[in-house]
Structure formats: structure tokens, C-alpha cells
XYZ file of C-alpha atoms in Angstrom:
477
model
C 97.071 107.369 125.596
C 100.554 108.361 127.722
C 103.914 106.628 127.526
C 104.735 104.548 129.700
C 107.946 103.784 128.548
C 109.278 104.659 132.078
C 107.628 101.859 133.510
C 109.300 99.142 131.091
C 112.372 97.341 133.081
C 113.809 95.425 130.384
C 113.996 95.575 126.703
C 114.201 92.632 125.557
C 115.978 92.031 121.151
C 116.181 88.754 119.190
C 117.312 89.479 115.605
C 117.049 87.234 113.277
C 118.425 86.711 109.399
C 117.983 88.690 106.148
C 114.622 88.638 105.592
C 111.983 91.754 103.381
C 109.150 92.570 105.432
C 106.494 91.963 102.588
C 107.874 88.138 102.410
C 106.788 87.306 106.568
C 104.459 89.887 106.974
C 102.648 91.603 103.295
C 99.726 89.351 103.669
C 99.880 89.587 107.442
C 95.969 92.084 107.020
C 95.239 89.058 103.875
C 95.867 92.041 100.931
C 93.840 94.165 102.385
C 95.740 98.366 103.159
C 93.750 99.383 105.711
C 93.651 96.486 109.103
C 88.863 96.085 110.298
C 89.441 99.046 112.782
C 90.382 101.571 110.596
C 93.584 101.536 110.792
C 96.332 102.109 107.346
C 98.746 99.535 106.860
C 101.432 99.165 104.664
C 101.265 95.810 103.008
C 100.566 93.546 99.857
C 97.931 93.380 97.725
C 98.647 90.814 95.575
C 98.957 93.089 92.445
C 103.331 94.572 92.889
C 104.183 92.863 90.224
C 107.739 92.704 89.031
C 109.929 92.320 86.124
C 111.061 89.156 84.765
C 114.219 88.129 82.375
C 111.278 87.632 79.199
C 110.410 90.691 79.449
C 107.301 89.732 81.295
C 105.880 91.008 84.124
C 105.805 88.207 87.868
C 102.955 89.155 90.674
C 103.788 88.210 94.094
C 102.010 84.980 95.241
C 101.096 83.374 98.527
C 103.141 80.926 100.271
C 100.659 77.753 100.383
C 101.392 74.877 102.267
C 101.809 72.681 99.435
C 104.032 74.877 97.510
C 107.511 72.435 97.455
C 110.446 73.534 99.843
C 107.879 75.491 102.333
C 109.702 76.862 105.112
C 113.455 76.919 102.550
C 110.992 79.428 100.213
C 112.451 81.822 98.134
C 114.748 78.282 97.669
C 118.305 80.152 96.935
C 120.147 83.546 98.637
C 120.258 85.705 97.348
C 122.679 88.389 95.738
C 123.155 90.714 99.020
C 125.224 93.884 100.167
C 125.454 97.290 99.079
C 125.325 97.020 94.273
C 122.912 93.481 94.846
C 120.535 96.053 96.553
C 121.195 99.060 94.351
C 120.174 96.913 91.524
C 117.204 95.132 93.233
C 115.877 98.585 93.688
C 116.918 100.863 90.659
C 117.930 97.535 87.459
C 122.285 99.142 88.162
C 125.183 98.298 89.914
C 125.766 102.690 90.190
C 122.057 104.775 89.549
C 122.218 107.887 89.383
C 122.105 111.219 92.385
C 119.105 111.538 92.124
C 117.535 108.212 90.908
C 114.305 107.276 92.007
C 114.261 102.949 93.319
C 110.810 101.571 91.578
C 111.459 98.149 92.836
C 111.652 96.285 89.648
C 115.004 94.583 89.172
C 114.149 91.552 91.920
C 113.813 88.189 89.991
C 116.542 89.825 88.093
C 118.615 89.711 89.752
C 117.713 86.433 91.521
C 118.424 84.726 88.215
C 121.941 85.962 88.974
C 122.078 84.212 92.425
C 120.789 81.273 91.720
C 122.841 81.094 87.972
C 126.595 82.280 89.976
C 126.127 79.390 92.847
C 124.635 76.674 90.423
C 128.770 77.993 88.200
C 130.030 78.284 90.869
C 128.997 74.424 92.359
C 127.850 75.896 95.907
C 124.535 73.596 95.647
C 122.809 76.137 98.101
C 120.440 76.494 95.363
C 117.019 73.262 96.272
C 116.095 71.805 93.579
C 113.604 73.430 90.754
C 114.367 76.795 92.119
C 113.560 79.655 89.821
C 113.692 83.172 89.298
C 110.119 83.839 89.781
C 110.034 82.438 93.234
C 110.785 85.683 94.887
C 108.141 86.966 95.053
C 106.721 83.609 96.485
C 105.783 85.895 99.928
C 104.545 83.702 103.197
C 100.791 83.657 104.944
C 100.082 83.573 108.397
C 99.156 80.232 108.630
C 102.516 79.164 107.905
C 103.931 81.382 110.637
C 101.913 81.408 113.163
C 103.538 82.741 116.237
C 104.989 85.642 114.515
C 101.622 86.113 112.532
C 100.074 85.976 116.361
C 102.353 88.243 117.603
C 101.731 90.755 115.014
C 98.016 91.496 114.978
C 98.148 91.045 119.631
C 100.951 92.865 120.260
C 102.685 95.900 116.914
C 103.585 95.619 113.873
C 105.985 98.015 112.806
C 105.446 98.277 109.062
C 107.916 101.412 108.299
C 110.927 99.848 110.157
C 113.599 99.881 107.406
C 117.828 98.218 108.313
C 119.407 100.969 108.994
C 122.959 100.423 105.362
C 121.615 98.881 102.455
C 123.956 96.642 102.913
C 124.722 92.998 104.150
C 123.605 92.116 108.034
C 127.382 92.799 109.886
C 127.422 96.988 108.561
C 123.614 96.994 110.031
C 124.301 94.844 112.780
C 127.047 96.839 113.939
C 124.593 100.103 113.824
C 122.016 97.744 115.589
C 124.354 98.325 118.737
C 126.843 101.483 117.596
C 124.635 103.981 115.184
C 127.485 102.902 112.949
C 129.133 100.923 110.236
C 132.363 102.726 110.401
C 132.106 103.471 107.024
C 132.199 99.843 106.435
C 129.392 98.331 103.581
C 130.344 94.133 103.432
C 130.543 92.104 106.087
C 134.345 91.781 105.421
C 134.626 93.744 107.567
C 135.967 91.758 110.854
C 134.701 94.422 113.446
C 134.445 97.214 114.789
C 137.035 100.481 117.162
C 133.778 102.650 118.072
C 131.371 102.389 121.378
C 128.570 100.254 121.407
C 125.523 100.989 123.950
C 126.622 97.962 125.469
C 129.607 99.861 126.765
C 127.548 102.803 126.918
C 124.941 100.935 129.424
C 128.012 99.992 131.326
C 129.184 104.256 132.073
C 125.803 104.308 133.913
C 126.182 101.346 135.847
C 123.623 99.908 134.145
C 123.473 95.806 133.386
C 123.917 94.509 130.238
C 123.555 90.649 128.273
C 124.547 88.954 125.119
C 122.910 85.999 124.175
C 124.213 83.457 121.915
C 122.412 80.682 120.825
C 125.122 77.179 121.345
C 128.172 79.368 120.523
C 129.221 82.053 122.382
C 127.648 85.520 120.570
C 129.188 86.363 117.483
C 128.547 90.647 119.347
C 130.865 90.130 122.336
C 133.580 89.844 119.181
C 132.371 92.820 117.477
C 133.287 96.348 119.362
C 136.104 96.710 122.735
C 134.009 97.752 124.723
C 132.140 94.424 124.593
C 135.279 91.959 123.610
C 137.225 93.434 127.027
C 134.231 93.243 129.233
C 133.762 90.941 132.164
C 132.218 87.863 131.215
C 129.720 87.599 133.628
C 127.466 89.504 130.445
C 127.371 86.825 128.189
C 125.920 83.665 127.420
C 123.518 81.277 126.218
C 119.830 80.819 124.877
C 119.628 78.119 128.015
C 121.059 81.241 130.508
C 118.365 83.634 129.241
C 115.590 81.308 129.710
C 116.917 80.561 133.486
C 117.747 84.685 133.995
C 113.766 84.873 132.191
C 112.947 82.366 134.318
C 114.191 83.832 137.777
C 113.182 87.594 136.249
C 116.376 88.013 137.144
C 116.916 89.858 133.149
C 118.925 93.248 132.908
C 117.986 96.409 131.742
C 118.796 95.734 127.916
C 119.522 91.914 126.544
C 120.277 90.994 122.551
C 119.853 87.397 121.400
C 121.421 85.600 118.438
C 119.899 82.883 116.694
C 122.371 79.861 115.405
C 123.987 81.477 112.640
C 124.625 77.990 111.191
C 122.534 76.015 108.517
C 120.986 73.756 110.806
C 120.025 76.814 112.920
C 116.898 79.044 112.997
C 118.289 82.349 112.381
C 115.741 82.096 109.271
C 118.749 82.464 106.747
C 117.681 82.322 102.994
C 117.537 79.409 102.226
C 117.835 77.618 105.680
C 114.437 76.347 107.213
C 112.120 79.245 108.835
C 109.628 77.275 110.794
C 112.796 76.937 113.416
C 112.612 80.662 113.254
C 109.477 79.970 113.804
C 109.997 77.632 117.188
C 112.907 79.835 118.656
C 110.317 83.317 118.441
C 107.863 81.308 120.441
C 110.162 80.538 122.989
C 111.935 83.805 123.590
C 108.066 84.931 124.056
C 107.277 82.113 125.834
C 110.569 82.277 128.302
C 108.902 86.079 129.017
C 105.552 85.429 129.398
C 106.056 82.739 132.041
C 108.534 85.012 134.031
C 107.321 87.320 137.068
C 108.649 90.435 134.753
C 106.289 90.163 132.217
C 104.013 93.115 133.003
C 107.596 95.427 132.445
C 109.058 93.407 129.265
C 109.374 94.770 126.235
C 110.641 92.257 123.053
C 111.660 93.880 120.326
C 111.549 91.381 117.585
C 113.731 92.111 113.792
C 115.701 90.895 111.172
C 119.115 92.319 110.189
C 119.423 93.196 106.679
C 116.073 92.431 103.684
C 118.561 89.887 102.356
C 118.070 90.357 98.844
C 114.064 89.199 99.041
C 111.568 91.527 97.688
C 109.723 94.193 99.489
C 107.917 96.511 96.924
C 108.146 100.057 99.755
C 111.962 102.472 98.666
C 113.792 102.371 101.083
C 114.131 106.433 101.833
C 117.101 108.699 101.264
C 116.296 111.555 104.387
C 118.173 109.418 107.205
C 120.673 111.197 109.122
C 124.150 110.097 109.314
C 125.578 109.209 112.089
C 128.836 110.885 111.383
C 132.126 111.995 108.615
C 132.565 108.179 107.986
C 132.304 108.057 104.410
C 130.916 104.907 102.594
C 133.947 101.912 101.545
C 132.400 102.250 97.282
C 130.371 104.960 95.871
C 131.585 107.423 98.345
C 127.681 106.493 100.128
C 127.210 108.962 102.944
C 124.690 106.272 104.676
C 121.652 108.941 104.143
C 119.377 105.716 102.722
C 118.918 103.102 104.554
C 117.642 100.329 103.862
C 114.872 98.178 102.828
C 111.987 96.698 105.125
C 112.794 94.470 107.815
C 109.951 92.473 109.798
C 109.844 93.820 113.013
C 107.361 93.387 115.907
C 107.255 94.789 119.653
C 105.647 92.641 122.378
C 104.196 94.277 125.704
C 101.705 93.417 128.141
C 101.507 97.730 127.747
C 101.156 97.441 123.638
C 97.729 97.854 122.813
C 96.393 94.549 120.350
C 96.408 95.430 116.643
C 98.924 98.537 116.816
C 100.184 99.138 114.072
C 103.613 101.402 114.809
C 105.004 103.761 113.149
C 107.329 106.843 114.259
C 105.222 110.415 114.212
C 108.464 112.326 113.415
C 111.354 110.524 111.339
C 111.975 106.862 110.049
C 112.352 103.867 112.390
C 115.425 101.567 112.441
C 117.652 100.473 113.828
C 119.187 102.773 115.299
C 115.542 103.933 117.376
C 116.049 100.773 119.558
C 118.910 102.860 120.311
C 117.140 105.741 121.048
C 114.489 103.845 123.354
C 117.258 102.456 125.713
C 118.863 106.470 124.954
C 115.068 107.281 126.651
C 114.620 104.679 129.023
C 118.271 105.162 131.121
C 119.107 108.419 130.241
C 122.066 107.281 128.265
C 123.786 109.146 125.908
C 123.843 109.417 122.555
C 125.920 107.045 120.833
C 126.728 109.120 116.981
C 123.796 111.767 115.060
C 122.330 108.972 113.632
C 120.566 107.659 117.270
C 120.150 110.778 118.347
C 118.516 111.901 115.526
C 116.162 108.122 115.192
C 112.295 107.632 116.403
C 111.987 106.091 120.353
C 109.550 102.925 120.079
C 108.152 104.540 123.535
C 105.136 106.070 122.225
C 104.149 102.183 121.095
C 103.305 101.739 125.106
C 100.187 103.054 126.237
C 98.168 99.959 128.971
C 99.132 102.273 131.872
C 97.711 98.559 133.371
C 99.208 95.633 132.063
C 97.478 93.173 129.817
C 96.794 89.288 131.502
C 96.194 87.395 128.302
C 98.203 85.547 126.443
C 97.854 84.908 122.463
C 99.673 82.452 121.485
C 98.257 80.115 125.009
C 97.198 77.736 121.805
C 99.196 78.622 119.122
C 102.452 75.616 117.924
C 105.107 76.365 115.956
C 105.494 75.473 113.333
C 107.866 72.047 112.011
C 109.144 71.569 108.407
C 109.836 67.599 108.778
C 112.712 68.397 106.838
C 116.442 69.264 106.790
C 118.948 71.427 104.883
C 120.544 69.658 102.555
C 123.454 70.689 103.257
C 123.873 72.177 107.213
C 127.394 71.422 107.884
C 128.886 73.283 105.894
C 129.636 76.446 107.908
C 127.775 79.672 106.716
C 129.228 82.967 106.364
C 128.538 84.648 109.527
C 130.917 81.970 111.075
C 133.459 81.579 108.806
C 134.178 85.759 109.654
C 132.876 84.504 113.850
C 135.851 81.869 113.661
C 138.821 84.220 111.785
C 137.393 86.754 115.099
C 138.328 84.924 118.172
C 141.508 83.437 116.293
C 143.076 87.171 116.499
C 142.018 87.376 120.096
C 145.713 87.678 122.250
C 145.783 85.013 123.741
C 149.304 84.163 125.257
C 149.825 80.816 124.800
C 152.153 78.782 127.842
C 155.639 80.572 127.305
C 153.575 84.145 127.628
C 153.560 84.452 123.193
C 150.200 85.832 121.307
C 150.575 83.190 118.345
C 147.961 80.922 117.494
C 146.986 80.159 113.490
C 143.243 79.496 112.736
C 143.256 75.756 111.795
C 141.157 74.427 109.101
C 137.576 74.609 110.048
C 135.824 72.277 107.370
C 132.036 71.429 108.833
C 129.864 73.761 111.341
C 130.693 71.843 114.270
C 133.938 72.436 114.135
C 133.200 75.280 113.745
C 131.768 75.734 117.286
C 133.559 73.762 118.811
C 136.595 76.466 118.286
C 134.219 79.125 119.085
C 133.845 77.744 122.234
C 137.239 76.447 122.861
C 138.523 80.350 122.115
C 136.362 81.411 123.993
C 136.703 80.397 127.039
C 140.186 81.091 126.932
C 139.781 84.477 126.058
C 137.124 84.942 129.506
C 140.384 83.029 131.684
C 143.159 85.624 129.870
C 140.140 88.405 130.813
C 140.044 87.043 134.947
C 143.843 86.268 134.996
C 144.361 90.440 134.096
C 141.916 91.515 136.444
C 143.283 89.318 138.990
C 147.150 91.406 138.445
């Protein structure tokens, strides 16, 4: 059936944190590699295994409702970043150029993460967490919201993170199709154009919504940082605009990045992320723009969690940037992440794969560019496959798959929920550097001591309010 992308007026993307495809959706079809309709699905069979430090192998297993800390698995924060990913894929920090990944280093690397946590007294590891726990996978019964949407619309079983490393570079690719050579979270911001600036150039509206705080993404790029404040808001603003049918062409949603939040970053409460996905769907499904909307649910990177598929090394380099580690050429993608396409113009039970090329985060950019005639940002999004072919229904569906679904609740609080996350600290540092003049006209601000997540949240809100006021004064001059 014909591609219906031209009928879409609103693309909404929710990007969550640090989960692999296998961990969240590998058992979507209960160990079968072929769906009842005969469509192939690259999930888990239950026979996949990984080498344990003692020399034996451990198979993947299903998390159940009786598993301790069920919604906080794998029970500790796995190793992230470029070198930890190398260890997970190649069992070495510096693989040879022609090395073939076997994805056999996840247990060993998770042991290193647990040992590091304990040695530095971070206390992130929950009691009883063991290295083989990285092989425990969620089931549809435990993730009813995500699983129902995956089966009722489209699941992408070959969507890879854009780069084999941490959150900030992958989120940069998601908005700008490059990380400008950066490969870890230490980068504070980028100086390249983003999709938001490209849309503004074409007088096409867009919005970025944080959950309870001004969005981190605003501070990523010059064209977002200096954009009109009307483009930004909180989740409550998103819900209000969805209800009133005034969402822009492209909406980007952030979760709450804190330890008590709903980002699903390990080892935060996965159930809260289920509730967030439900709330996003509900806001769109109950709004007047539903028939013309495409909701895209993704994660920024695999976060050190197990996946059995080796990422391709055939991606198009975005630009001339050379990676800051090992002269990385940006041709190898990151691991698979959970990804859903939700729209009444998508047939139920779709497993969506690209006909040509490999889907990564820049496929969202390509879809936006294709729909609204926006120029590409780099060679990566120019070469990326679009997602438009998933939209095959000229007559929108009117069913509501989540009508009888209730999001789960863990009933447990994250034990160190007021300890600031790494992303929160990055956000605080960024807003501390904003050139906001004081009452004397001087720009001389130093970030104060911020010991808790709540303090960081209040600081971010105050600084961004001051920045908005500064931009308004500049505009009025």
C-alpha cells in the first residue's frame, strides 16, 4: 500500500534512556523468531548466552513478577560509553579494525560496573545484584503498555543507536545528525545546526518539552538556545496542546532524568516509564489531531544492557569529524534500542525494517525532512532511510489498543532518588554558563553547590527563566 507520510501533520518523538531492544522487547513474541502472520521478528529464542567470569555460560532468562526488584533490573547501572561498549561487543577495549563482534562480554563488563560501584561506595547497586543479572529480560506481561503498542502498531527490530557510546552524543545525532567527534557525556554543548533550526528556517513550527523542568535539549545547540521561548515547555503544556489540537509539526519529548523520574535509565523505576508512555499515547489518542499524528518512541542508547545482535559498521559518516577515541570514524552504529511507531495509519502487527540502509536515530530527521521539504543536516541523515513506508493505511484506524490497559506500578521507591544523575549535573552546568547579565550588566555567574536533585531542578528553572527574560529584552531592543 502507498506511503501515507503526506497525511501526517504532527510527528511526536519520546526519547527515553539507556535500554536495549532485547531487554525490553526481545520476548515480545514469546521466543519466536516468526510472528503468527509469518513476518520475521529478530527477538530472543531463550537460547542466547554470554560467557560468565567463572568460565561457564549464562542464558537469557525472563524477569517475572516474583523477581526481586522487578522494575529495577538489572539492579545496577551497567557500563556505558565507547570503551565499555567495546568490551561488551568485542571483549577488549581496542578491537582490531577487522574484528568481528560476538556480543559475548556483557556479563564480564557488568561485573566490572558492579565492582566499580562498590569500590567507590556509590551505592547504586541494589542488594543481591549479580553479574549474570544482565541476562534477565522483561516480558510483555511486565511491560503491558509498551508491548501492547508494539503489537498493535509497529515495532522496529533493527533500529540501532547512532553511535556506540553514551547519551549525549546519541541525543546530538537525534537532533543534529552528528556529535562533532564527541564520544562521551563530558561534552557540554554543540555548535552545529539542528533540525529545530532547519524547521525555523522554513517557518515550520516545532516544540521541545521537558517533563518537570525546562528541557535539556534546548541547551544543546545555538539555534535552540537562542530560539523564541514559545518553542519550549513542560509535559503539562504538551498535554494541553495535544488536547487543543495545537501541536506543531515536530514535537520532541524528554523524560524526567532524575533517579526518581521516568526515564527508565538503569536502575530507575521502569514502571514509571511505562506510565509516561501511556500518558503520551493517551494525550495524543484523545486529542483532535490523532488521525494525522505519528508517535515515535525510542531510547537514546543501549546503556550497557544485553542485546544479541551486533551493530553494523556500514553507516555513513556524518561529516569530517574524527572521534576523540581511537580515531573512530562514526561508521559503526551503536546497539539496538527499543523503538515503536504508533499511528492510526499503521497496520497492527507491523515489524518495520528499512528496505534499504539501516535505521538509526537520524531516520527520524530524514522522515521530517522528507515530509516538510527540509534540507538535510549532514551526510548521515541524507543517507538515512525514512520511516514513512510504515504508514500504509489511507483510512485511519479508530480502535484504541490501550483502552483496557493499566500501566504497572512498582510500589517501591528508588533508594537514592535524591542523588543527582549525571544528566542532571550536565544540565545544571550548562545553564550556569548562560551569558545572563546581572543588575550591573556584568556576566559573572558561578554555579552554586547543588547537593540534591531537587536543588538542581529549582536552579535550572530559575536560570532558564532568567535566560528567557534576557532574550525578550534583546528582542525588544
